[in-house]
């Protein structure tokens, strides 16, 4: 914990790209960049004239640009891998195209951008230049409704996964917003719990190239792994400060070698795993 180079204050998001690890050091209002072994390389606190106020769940686009939702600034900024501002969009509000605490972003192969609009309880969709296309969702517990969504991810088949955090579930939609499925707790109606396949605040969702779905299970201090349709495949982690233990994990990223990077929010650190260094159960 701290504000020096290589230290964190409740990090939230992570992306791994071409040997570099980009971490949203959220409460320090910055992004830090590391080598895959954890060697610190750089820190970004601004993008042009824009302060990086509470960067959240990061995403890498097919254009190899970094998409950053700024929770306190109510905007999305797009950066080069070197930190140069390419474009930004957003304003505060509830009208189409505006945000109230954007928390997560995902970019489809065609450049379409999906944003989890946390306090507005919805997902909004934009083109690659930030022009509003459509949106869906309202506050609630039913199909296609949200209760503080925190993250989005694109599946290998083009479907879109939403970490519907305080509904303690993951919802899956077609690209146009048609509801497909959901999982987490009985009847996926907002009931939290510690059982396998259940969540106690689902804070992030990450999809691997083979379609596997990782979910950060915040207050259960674990990562859960699912098949694309939501079938439970395993879990690892428990509360603690030791190796392989977590204190409220918030995000995951997978590198080209298949190693898993986990943002260990409450322990102010990143942990990296291989398939041989932990056992799914």
Tab-separated table of N, CA and C in Angstrom, residues 94-242:
chain	number	residue	atom	x	y	z
A	94	UNK	N	-27.889	11.297	-16.923
A	94	UNK	CA	-28.596	10.048	-17.170
A	94	UNK	C	-29.157	9.961	-18.582
A	95	UNK	N	-28.963	10.992	-19.386
A	95	UNK	CA	-29.446	10.960	-20.751
A	95	UNK	C	-28.565	10.035	-21.587
A	96	UNK	N	-29.055	9.586	-22.748
A	96	UNK	CA	-28.248	8.701	-23.591
A	96	UNK	C	-26.884	9.312	-23.910
A	97	UNK	N	-25.842	8.507	-23.719
A	97	UNK	CA	-24.493	8.957	-23.989
A	97	UNK	C	-23.785	9.575	-22.811
A	98	UNK	N	-24.524	9.935	-21.769
A	98	UNK	CA	-23.915	10.473	-20.550
A	98	UNK	C	-23.702	9.335	-19.554
A	99	UNK	N	-22.898	9.589	-18.527
A	99	UNK	CA	-22.569	8.562	-17.544
A	99	UNK	C	-22.778	9.080	-16.124
A	100	UNK	N	-23.024	8.129	-15.239
A	100	UNK	CA	-22.934	8.372	-13.805
A	100	UNK	C	-22.065	7.265	-13.222
A	101	UNK	N	-20.760	7.513	-13.225
A	101	UNK	CA	-19.752	6.579	-12.719
A	101	UNK	C	-19.564	5.369	-13.638
A	102	UNK	N	-18.996	5.557	-14.841
A	102	UNK	CA	-18.687	4.399	-15.688
A	102	UNK	C	-17.644	3.526	-15.009
A	103	UNK	N	-17.892	2.223	-14.987
A	103	UNK	CA	-17.037	1.326	-14.200
A	103	UNK	C	-16.273	0.321	-15.035
A	104	UNK	N	-16.822	-0.098	-16.164
A	104	UNK	CA	-16.166	-1.114	-16.976
A	104	UNK	C	-16.405	-0.860	-18.439
A	105	UNK	N	-15.491	-1.348	-19.271
A	105	UNK	CA	-15.602	-1.142	-20.708
A	105	UNK	C	-15.090	-2.382	-21.425
A	106	UNK	N	-15.681	-2.673	-22.575
A	106	UNK	CA	-15.226	-3.763	-23.441
A	106	UNK	C	-15.348	-3.302	-24.879
A	107	UNK	N	-14.455	-3.806	-25.720
A	107	UNK	CA	-14.444	-3.408	-27.131
A	107	UNK	C	-14.545	-4.666	-27.988
A	108	UNK	N	-15.558	-4.716	-28.835
A	108	UNK	CA	-15.773	-5.860	-29.719
A	108	UNK	C	-14.779	-5.822	-30.875
A	109	UNK	N	-14.600	-6.952	-31.579
A	109	UNK	CA	-13.667	-6.982	-32.707
A	109	UNK	C	-13.956	-5.941	-33.781
A	110	UNK	N	-15.219	-5.522	-33.943
A	110	UNK	CA	-15.550	-4.510	-34.951
A	110	UNK	C	-15.388	-3.091	-34.431
A	111	UNK	N	-14.895	-2.939	-33.188
A	111	UNK	CA	-14.665	-1.618	-32.609
A	111	UNK	C	-15.811	-1.071	-31.781
A	112	UNK	N	-16.944	-1.756	-31.742
A	112	UNK	CA	-18.055	-1.317	-30.910
A	112	UNK	C	-17.645	-1.344	-29.438
A	113	UNK	N	-18.009	-0.286	-28.710
A	113	UNK	CA	-17.586	-0.115	-27.319
A	113	UNK	C	-18.798	-0.253	-26.397
A	114	UNK	N	-18.681	-1.132	-25.411
A	114	UNK	CA	-19.730	-1.355	-24.413
A	114	UNK	C	-19.240	-0.813	-23.071
A	115	UNK	N	-20.105	-0.056	-22.385
A	115	UNK	CA	-19.720	0.565	-21.119
A	115	UNK	C	-20.744	0.224	-20.038
A	116	UNK	N	-20.249	-0.273	-18.898
A	116	UNK	CA	-21.096	-0.500	-17.729
A	116	UNK	C	-21.255	0.831	-16.991
A	117	UNK	N	-22.465	1.374	-17.021
A	117	UNK	CA	-22.780	2.691	-16.449
A	117	UNK	C	-23.349	2.464	-15.046
A	118	UNK	N	-22.457	2.425	-14.066
A	118	UNK	CA	-22.699	1.904	-12.717
A	118	UNK	C	-23.936	2.501	-12.046
A	119	UNK	N	-23.942	3.790	-11.801
A	119	UNK	CA	-25.038	4.404	-11.038
A	119	UNK	C	-26.305	4.598	-11.857
A	120	UNK	N	-26.191	4.484	-13.179
A	120	UNK	CA	-27.387	4.543	-14.023
A	120	UNK	C	-27.981	3.160	-14.281
A	121	UNK	N	-27.338	2.109	-13.763
A	121	UNK	CA	-27.872	0.737	-13.832
A	121	UNK	C	-28.186	0.330	-15.273
A	122	UNK	N	-27.203	0.516	-16.151
A	122	UNK	CA	-27.437	0.205	-17.557
A	122	UNK	C	-26.107	-0.059	-18.261
A	123	UNK	N	-26.224	-0.586	-19.472
A	123	UNK	CA	-25.098	-0.725	-20.388
A	123	UNK	C	-25.351	0.192	-21.573
A	124	UNK	N	-24.328	0.938	-21.967
A	124	UNK	CA	-24.431	1.800	-23.139
A	124	UNK	C	-23.437	1.331	-24.202
A	125	UNK	N	-23.822	1.557	-25.463
A	125	UNK	CA	-23.037	1.079	-26.593
A	125	UNK	C	-22.690	2.264	-27.486
A	126	UNK	N	-21.417	2.315	-27.906
A	126	UNK	CA	-20.909	3.419	-28.709
A	126	UNK	C	-20.121	2.864	-29.895
A	127	UNK	N	-19.979	3.682	-30.928
A	127	UNK	CA	-19.067	3.284	-31.989
A	127	UNK	C	-17.638	3.620	-31.565
A	128	UNK	N	-16.680	3.323	-32.424
A	128	UNK	CA	-15.276	3.447	-32.053
A	128	UNK	C	-14.879	4.897	-31.795
A	129	UNK	N	-15.642	5.838	-32.318
A	129	UNK	CA	-15.349	7.255	-32.109
A	129	UNK	C	-16.078	7.839	-30.909
A	130	UNK	N	-16.870	7.014	-30.231
A	130	UNK	CA	-17.570	7.487	-29.044
A	130	UNK	C	-18.968	8.004	-29.305
A	131	UNK	N	-19.508	7.761	-30.501
A	131	UNK	CA	-20.876	8.182	-30.796
A	131	UNK	C	-21.870	7.164	-30.244
A	132	UNK	N	-22.868	7.644	-29.535
A	132	UNK	CA	-23.855	6.778	-28.888
A	132	UNK	C	-24.650	6.003	-29.933
A	133	UNK	N	-24.801	4.687	-29.701
A	133	UNK	CA	-25.579	3.828	-30.589
A	133	UNK	C	-26.866	3.348	-29.949
A	134	UNK	N	-26.774	2.817	-28.739
A	134	UNK	CA	-27.947	2.274	-28.061
A	134	UNK	C	-27.575	1.993	-26.596
A	135	UNK	N	-28.574	1.643	-25.837
A	135	UNK	CA	-28.346	1.270	-24.448
A	135	UNK	C	-29.532	0.480	-23.935
A	136	UNK	N	-29.333	-0.208	-22.828
A	136	UNK	CA	-30.433	-0.947	-22.224
A	136	UNK	C	-30.174	-1.140	-20.739
A	137	UNK	N	-31.255	-1.436	-20.033
A	137	UNK	CA	-31.173	-1.714	-18.608
A	137	UNK	C	-31.807	-0.631	-17.763
A	138	UNK	N	-32.265	-1.053	-16.606
A	138	UNK	CA	-32.765	-0.156	-15.576
A	138	UNK	C	-32.543	-0.840	-14.240
A	139	UNK	N	-32.726	-0.108	-13.157
A	139	UNK	CA	-32.488	-0.658	-11.834
A	139	UNK	C	-33.525	-1.724	-11.517
A	140	UNK	N	-33.046	-2.920	-11.155
A	140	UNK	CA	-33.960	-3.997	-10.830
A	140	UNK	C	-33.254	-5.334	-10.767
A	141	UNK	N	-34.045	-6.382	-10.570
A	141	UNK	CA	-33.507	-7.735	-10.389
A	141	UNK	C	-33.969	-8.711	-11.466
A	142	UNK	N	-34.752	-8.240	-12.424
A	142	UNK	CA	-35.274	-9.121	-13.456
A	142	UNK	C	-34.307	-9.304	-14.607
A	143	UNK	N	-34.725	-10.049	-15.594
A	143	UNK	CA	-33.912	-10.262	-16.786
A	143	UNK	C	-33.615	-8.925	-17.471
A	144	UNK	N	-32.356	-8.683	-17.774
A	144	UNK	CA	-31.977	-7.460	-18.466
A	144	UNK	C	-31.964	-6.222	-17.613
A	145	UNK	N	-32.298	-6.355	-16.332
A	145	UNK	CA	-32.179	-5.244	-15.393
A	145	UNK	C	-30.869	-5.386	-14.622
A	146	UNK	N	-30.409	-4.286	-14.048
A	146	UNK	CA	-29.122	-4.289	-13.363
A	146	UNK	C	-29.227	-3.622	-11.999
A	147	UNK	N	-28.308	-4.028	-11.142
A	147	UNK	CA	-28.171	-3.383	-9.840
A	147	UNK	C	-26.683	-3.112	-9.636
A	148	UNK	N	-26.262	-1.964	-10.137
A	148	UNK	CA	-24.876	-1.515	-10.108
A	148	UNK	C	-23.946	-2.450	-10.909
A	149	UNK	N	-24.067	-2.434	-12.230
A	149	UNK	CA	-23.144	-3.230	-13.053
A	149	UNK	C	-21.742	-2.628	-13.019
A	150	UNK	N	-20.728	-3.488	-12.912
A	150	UNK	CA	-19.358	-2.990	-12.749
A	150	UNK	C	-18.433	-3.304	-13.912
A	151	UNK	N	-18.746	-4.294	-14.737
A	151	UNK	CA	-17.803	-4.667	-15.781
A	151	UNK	C	-18.539	-5.357	-16.908
A	152	UNK	N	-17.911	-5.340	-18.095
A	152	UNK	CA	-18.449	-6.007	-19.275
A	152	UNK	C	-17.300	-6.713	-19.994
A	153	UNK	N	-17.634	-7.769	-20.738
A	153	UNK	CA	-16.641	-8.501	-21.517
A	153	UNK	C	-17.317	-9.083	-22.750
A	154	UNK	N	-16.535	-9.265	-23.810
A	154	UNK	CA	-17.051	-9.804	-25.061
A	154	UNK	C	-16.641	-11.267	-25.189
A	155	UNK	N	-17.605	-12.146	-25.466
A	155	UNK	CA	-17.334	-13.560	-25.641
A	155	UNK	C	-16.795	-13.867	-27.016
A	156	UNK	N	-16.280	-15.063	-27.177
A	156	UNK	CA	-15.720	-15.478	-28.465
A	156	UNK	C	-16.778	-15.570	-29.561
A	157	UNK	N	-18.051	-15.726	-29.164
A	157	UNK	CA	-19.143	-15.787	-30.140
A	157	UNK	C	-19.793	-14.430	-30.363
A	158	UNK	N	-19.216	-13.370	-29.758
A	158	UNK	CA	-19.764	-12.030	-29.906
A	158	UNK	C	-20.758	-11.633	-28.840
A	159	UNK	N	-21.165	-12.578	-27.995
A	159	UNK	CA	-22.085	-12.230	-26.917
A	159	UNK	C	-21.381	-11.369	-25.882
A	160	UNK	N	-22.162	-10.669	-25.083
A	160	UNK	CA	-21.625	-9.713	-24.130
A	160	UNK	C	-22.017	-10.126	-22.717
A	161	UNK	N	-21.009	-10.216	-21.827
A	161	UNK	CA	-21.205	-10.600	-20.435
A	161	UNK	C	-21.144	-9.366	-19.549
A	162	UNK	N	-22.052	-9.288	-18.583
A	162	UNK	CA	-22.086	-8.171	-17.646
A	162	UNK	C	-21.926	-8.693	-16.226
A	163	UNK	N	-20.956	-8.113	-15.496
A	163	UNK	CA	-20.840	-8.379	-14.063
A	163	UNK	C	-21.862	-7.495	-13.363
A	164	UNK	N	-23.012	-8.084	-13.061
A	164	UNK	CA	-24.135	-7.373	-12.435
A	164	UNK	C	-23.912	-7.438	-10.924
A	165	UNK	N	-23.056	-6.540	-10.435
A	165	UNK	CA	-22.366	-6.717	-9.148
A	165	UNK	C	-23.296	-7.009	-7.986
A	166	UNK	N	-24.207	-6.089	-7.700
A	166	UNK	CA	-25.008	-6.223	-6.484
A	166	UNK	C	-26.299	-7.019	-6.707
A	167	UNK	N	-26.481	-7.523	-7.920
A	167	UNK	CA	-27.428	-8.606	-8.138
A	167	UNK	C	-26.744	-9.953	-7.985
A	168	UNK	N	-25.441	-9.926	-7.717
A	168	UNK	CA	-24.666	-11.153	-7.428
A	168	UNK	C	-24.822	-12.181	-8.547
A	169	UNK	N	-24.631	-11.707	-9.782
A	169	UNK	CA	-24.813	-12.593	-10.931
A	169	UNK	C	-24.051	-12.063	-12.140
A	170	UNK	N	-23.949	-12.913	-13.144
A	170	UNK	CA	-23.470	-12.535	-14.469
A	170	UNK	C	-24.638	-12.678	-15.432
A	171	UNK	N	-24.839	-11.678	-16.265
A	171	UNK	CA	-25.847	-11.761	-17.312
A	171	UNK	C	-25.150	-11.758	-18.675
A	172	UNK	N	-25.752	-12.479	-19.601
A	172	UNK	CA	-25.188	-12.623	-20.953
A	172	UNK	C	-26.222	-12.163	-21.978
A	173	UNK	N	-25.762	-11.353	-22.941
A	173	UNK	CA	-26.642	-10.748	-23.930
A	173	UNK	C	-26.066	-10.936	-25.326
A	174	UNK	N	-26.937	-10.874	-26.326
A	174	UNK	CA	-26.471	-10.784	-27.700
A	174	UNK	C	-25.948	-9.364	-27.938
A	175	UNK	N	-25.218	-9.123	-29.023
A	175	UNK	CA	-24.679	-7.781	-29.253
A	175	UNK	C	-25.720	-6.673	-29.310
A	176	UNK	N	-26.966	-7.005	-29.675
A	176	UNK	CA	-27.999	-5.971	-29.744
A	176	UNK	C	-28.735	-5.775	-28.423
A	177	UNK	N	-28.315	-6.521	-27.366
A	177	UNK	CA	-28.920	-6.351	-26.058
A	177	UNK	C	-29.992	-7.358	-25.713
A	178	UNK	N	-30.228	-8.330	-26.569
A	178	UNK	CA	-31.209	-9.384	-26.267
A	178	UNK	C	-30.660	-10.277	-25.157
A	179	UNK	N	-31.468	-10.498	-24.131
A	179	UNK	CA	-31.051	-11.320	-22.997
A	179	UNK	C	-30.917	-12.776	-23.429
A	180	UNK	N	-29.804	-13.407	-23.021
A	180	UNK	CA	-29.568	-14.800	-23.373
A	180	UNK	C	-29.599	-15.729	-22.168
A	181	UNK	N	-28.905	-15.360	-21.099
A	181	UNK	CA	-28.847	-16.239	-19.935
A	181	UNK	C	-28.256	-15.468	-18.756
A	182	UNK	N	-28.275	-16.121	-17.582
A	182	UNK	CA	-27.686	-15.535	-16.377
A	182	UNK	C	-27.345	-16.657	-15.419
A	183	UNK	N	-26.390	-16.405	-14.529
A	183	UNK	CA	-26.101	-17.367	-13.472
A	183	UNK	C	-25.591	-16.658	-12.235
A	184	UNK	N	-25.771	-17.341	-11.083
A	184	UNK	CA	-25.365	-16.812	-9.791
A	184	UNK	C	-26.519	-16.821	-8.809
A	185	UNK	N	-26.502	-17.752	-7.839
A	185	UNK	CA	-27.533	-17.810	-6.818
A	185	UNK	C	-28.835	-18.383	-7.340
A	186	UNK	N	-29.755	-18.708	-6.434
A	186	UNK	CA	-31.015	-19.326	-6.848
A	186	UNK	C	-31.858	-18.382	-7.695
A	187	UNK	N	-32.225	-18.846	-8.876
A	187	UNK	CA	-33.070	-18.097	-9.811
A	187	UNK	C	-32.444	-16.781	-10.251
A	188	UNK	N	-31.169	-16.582	-9.950
A	188	UNK	CA	-30.426	-15.358	-10.310
A	188	UNK	C	-31.229	-14.101	-9.996
A	189	UNK	N	-31.801	-14.064	-8.806
A	189	UNK	CA	-32.661	-12.934	-8.427
A	189	UNK	C	-32.039	-12.072	-7.334
A	190	UNK	N	-30.704	-12.003	-7.309
A	190	UNK	CA	-30.063	-11.072	-6.389
A	190	UNK	C	-29.762	-11.645	-5.024
A	191	UNK	N	-29.636	-12.966	-4.923
A	191	UNK	CA	-29.345	-13.609	-3.645
A	191	UNK	C	-27.864	-13.967	-3.606
A	192	UNK	N	-27.149	-13.468	-2.611
A	192	UNK	CA	-25.716	-13.727	-2.504
A	192	UNK	C	-25.466	-14.985	-1.684
A	193	UNK	N	-24.252	-15.535	-1.828
A	193	UNK	CA	-23.913	-16.705	-1.038
A	193	UNK	C	-22.529	-17.225	-1.378
A	194	UNK	N	-22.010	-18.176	-0.557
A	194	UNK	CA	-20.660	-18.680	-0.739
A	194	UNK	C	-20.561	-19.983	-1.525
A	195	UNK	N	-21.695	-20.548	-1.959
A	195	UNK	CA	-21.660	-21.834	-2.641
A	195	UNK	C	-21.029	-21.698	-4.019
A	196	UNK	N	-20.640	-22.821	-4.589
A	196	UNK	CA	-20.019	-22.754	-5.908
A	196	UNK	C	-21.033	-22.268	-6.939
A	197	UNK	N	-20.584	-21.368	-7.782
A	197	UNK	CA	-21.464	-20.780	-8.773
A	197	UNK	C	-22.281	-19.612	-8.273
A	198	UNK	N	-22.247	-19.362	-6.950
A	198	UNK	CA	-22.897	-18.195	-6.376
A	198	UNK	C	-21.852	-17.090	-6.228
A	199	UNK	N	-22.333	-15.861	-6.002
A	199	UNK	CA	-21.436	-14.723	-5.818
A	199	UNK	C	-21.859	-13.888	-4.614
A	200	UNK	N	-20.891	-13.183	-4.084
A	200	UNK	CA	-21.163	-12.119	-3.117
A	200	UNK	C	-20.491	-10.868	-3.661
A	201	UNK	N	-21.182	-10.229	-4.585
A	201	UNK	CA	-20.756	-9.081	-5.400
A	201	UNK	C	-19.784	-9.547	-6.487
A	202	UNK	N	-20.310	-9.680	-7.690
A	202	UNK	CA	-19.508	-10.063	-8.864
A	202	UNK	C	-18.929	-8.792	-9.471
A	203	UNK	N	-17.611	-8.564	-9.269
A	203	UNK	CA	-17.042	-7.264	-9.625
A	203	UNK	C	-16.425	-7.207	-11.009
A	204	UNK	N	-16.076	-8.337	-11.614
A	204	UNK	CA	-15.443	-8.290	-12.932
A	204	UNK	C	-15.673	-9.589	-13.663
A	205	UNK	N	-15.645	-9.497	-14.992
A	205	UNK	CA	-15.780	-10.681	-15.835
A	205	UNK	C	-14.744	-10.575	-16.953
A	206	UNK	N	-14.041	-11.682	-17.197
A	206	UNK	CA	-13.006	-11.752	-18.227
A	206	UNK	C	-13.211	-13.028	-19.031
A	207	UNK	N	-13.151	-12.916	-20.354
A	207	UNK	CA	-13.329	-14.068	-21.231
A	207	UNK	C	-12.004	-14.371	-21.928
A	208	UNK	N	-11.583	-15.628	-21.890
A	208	UNK	CA	-10.330	-16.047	-22.507
A	208	UNK	C	-10.566	-16.422	-23.977
A	209	UNK	N	-9.497	-16.578	-24.768
A	209	UNK	CA	-9.678	-16.927	-26.184
A	209	UNK	C	-10.417	-18.242	-26.413
A	210	UNK	N	-10.398	-19.165	-25.447
A	210	UNK	CA	-11.140	-20.422	-25.619
A	210	UNK	C	-12.580	-20.316	-25.124
A	211	UNK	N	-12.990	-19.116	-24.708
A	211	UNK	CA	-14.360	-18.895	-24.269
A	211	UNK	C	-14.608	-19.052	-22.792
A	212	UNK	N	-13.608	-19.478	-22.027
A	212	UNK	CA	-13.779	-19.608	-20.578
A	212	UNK	C	-14.055	-18.249	-19.948
A	213	UNK	N	-14.874	-18.234	-18.909
A	213	UNK	CA	-15.300	-16.990	-18.269
A	213	UNK	C	-14.810	-16.975	-16.825
A	214	UNK	N	-13.955	-16.012	-16.507
A	214	UNK	CA	-13.490	-15.803	-15.137
A	214	UNK	C	-14.313	-14.693	-14.500
A	215	UNK	N	-14.685	-14.876	-13.231
A	215	UNK	CA	-15.456	-13.868	-12.509
A	215	UNK	C	-14.784	-13.602	-11.164
A	216	UNK	N	-14.555	-12.332	-10.865
A	216	UNK	CA	-14.024	-11.929	-9.561
A	216	UNK	C	-15.180	-11.863	-8.571
A	217	UNK	N	-15.097	-12.690	-7.534
A	217	UNK	CA	-16.157	-12.854	-6.533
A	217	UNK	C	-15.695	-12.107	-5.275
A	218	UNK	N	-16.029	-10.836	-5.185
A	218	UNK	CA	-15.407	-9.852	-4.294
A	218	UNK	C	-15.399	-10.260	-2.825
A	219	UNK	N	-16.571	-10.360	-2.219
A	219	UNK	CA	-16.640	-10.631	-0.774
A	219	UNK	C	-16.487	-12.111	-0.439
A	220	UNK	N	-16.466	-12.973	-1.447
A	220	UNK	CA	-16.104	-14.370	-1.206
A	220	UNK	C	-14.603	-14.596	-1.372
A	221	UNK	N	-13.871	-13.541	-1.741
A	221	UNK	CA	-12.399	-13.567	-1.785
A	221	UNK	C	-11.885	-14.703	-2.670
A	222	UNK	N	-12.441	-14.780	-3.886
A	222	UNK	CA	-12.064	-15.880	-4.765
A	222	UNK	C	-12.320	-15.504	-6.222
A	223	UNK	N	-11.756	-16.323	-7.111
A	223	UNK	CA	-12.035	-16.256	-8.538
A	223	UNK	C	-12.782	-17.529	-8.917
A	224	UNK	N	-13.847	-17.375	-9.691
A	224	UNK	CA	-14.573	-18.540	-10.179
A	224	UNK	C	-14.436	-18.621	-11.698
A	225	UNK	N	-14.448	-19.856	-12.186
A	225	UNK	CA	-14.258	-20.138	-13.601
A	225	UNK	C	-15.479	-20.880	-14.137
A	226	UNK	N	-15.948	-20.451	-15.313
A	226	UNK	CA	-17.155	-21.015	-15.905
A	226	UNK	C	-16.939	-21.302	-17.385
A	227	UNK	N	-17.730	-22.231	-17.906
A	227	UNK	CA	-17.833	-22.433	-19.346
A	227	UNK	C	-18.614	-21.263	-19.941
A	228	UNK	N	-18.566	-21.083	-21.255
A	228	UNK	CA	-19.225	-19.918	-21.868
A	228	UNK	C	-20.696	-19.770	-21.528
A	229	UNK	N	-21.396	-20.893	-21.361
A	229	UNK	CA	-22.837	-20.814	-21.077
A	229	UNK	C	-23.149	-20.691	-19.593
A	230	UNK	N	-22.102	-20.669	-18.735
A	230	UNK	CA	-22.308	-20.478	-17.306
A	230	UNK	C	-22.137	-21.710	-16.452
A	231	UNK	N	-21.767	-22.830	-17.050
A	231	UNK	CA	-21.540	-24.040	-16.244
A	231	UNK	C	-20.286	-23.865	-15.400
A	232	UNK	N	-20.431	-24.108	-14.088
A	232	UNK	CA	-19.318	-23.929	-13.156
A	232	UNK	C	-18.208	-24.931	-13.429
A	233	UNK	N	-16.951	-24.443	-13.460
A	233	UNK	CA	-15.812	-25.311	-13.731
A	233	UNK	C	-14.786	-25.341	-12.595
A	234	UNK	N	-14.813	-24.355	-11.712
A	234	UNK	CA	-13.851	-24.390	-10.617
A	234	UNK	C	-13.708	-23.036	-9.949
A	235	UNK	N	-12.943	-23.043	-8.859
A	235	UNK	CA	-12.686	-21.813	-8.119
A	235	UNK	C	-11.347	-21.919	-7.427
A	236	UNK	N	-10.748	-20.770	-7.123
A	236	UNK	CA	-9.571	-20.775	-6.268
A	236	UNK	C	-9.501	-19.477	-5.488
A	237	UNK	N	-8.828	-19.573	-4.328
A	237	UNK	CA	-8.658	-18.410	-3.467
A	237	UNK	C	-9.481	-18.493	-2.204
A	238	UNK	N	-8.976	-17.861	-1.174
A	238	UNK	CA	-9.700	-17.665	0.078
A	238	UNK	C	-9.149	-16.417	0.734
A	239	UNK	N	-9.815	-15.941	1.762
A	239	UNK	CA	-9.415	-14.683	2.376
A	239	UNK	C	-8.074	-14.821	3.093
A	240	UNK	N	-7.212	-13.845	2.888
A	240	UNK	CA	-5.925	-13.846	3.560
A	240	UNK	C	-4.924	-12.972	2.845
A	241	UNK	N	-3.715	-12.949	3.383
A	241	UNK	CA	-2.649	-12.129	2.819
A	241	UNK	C	-1.521	-12.967	2.227
A	242	UNK	N	-1.619	-14.275	2.319
A	242	UNK	CA	-0.575	-15.155	1.813
A	242	UNK	C	-0.649	-15.331	0.310
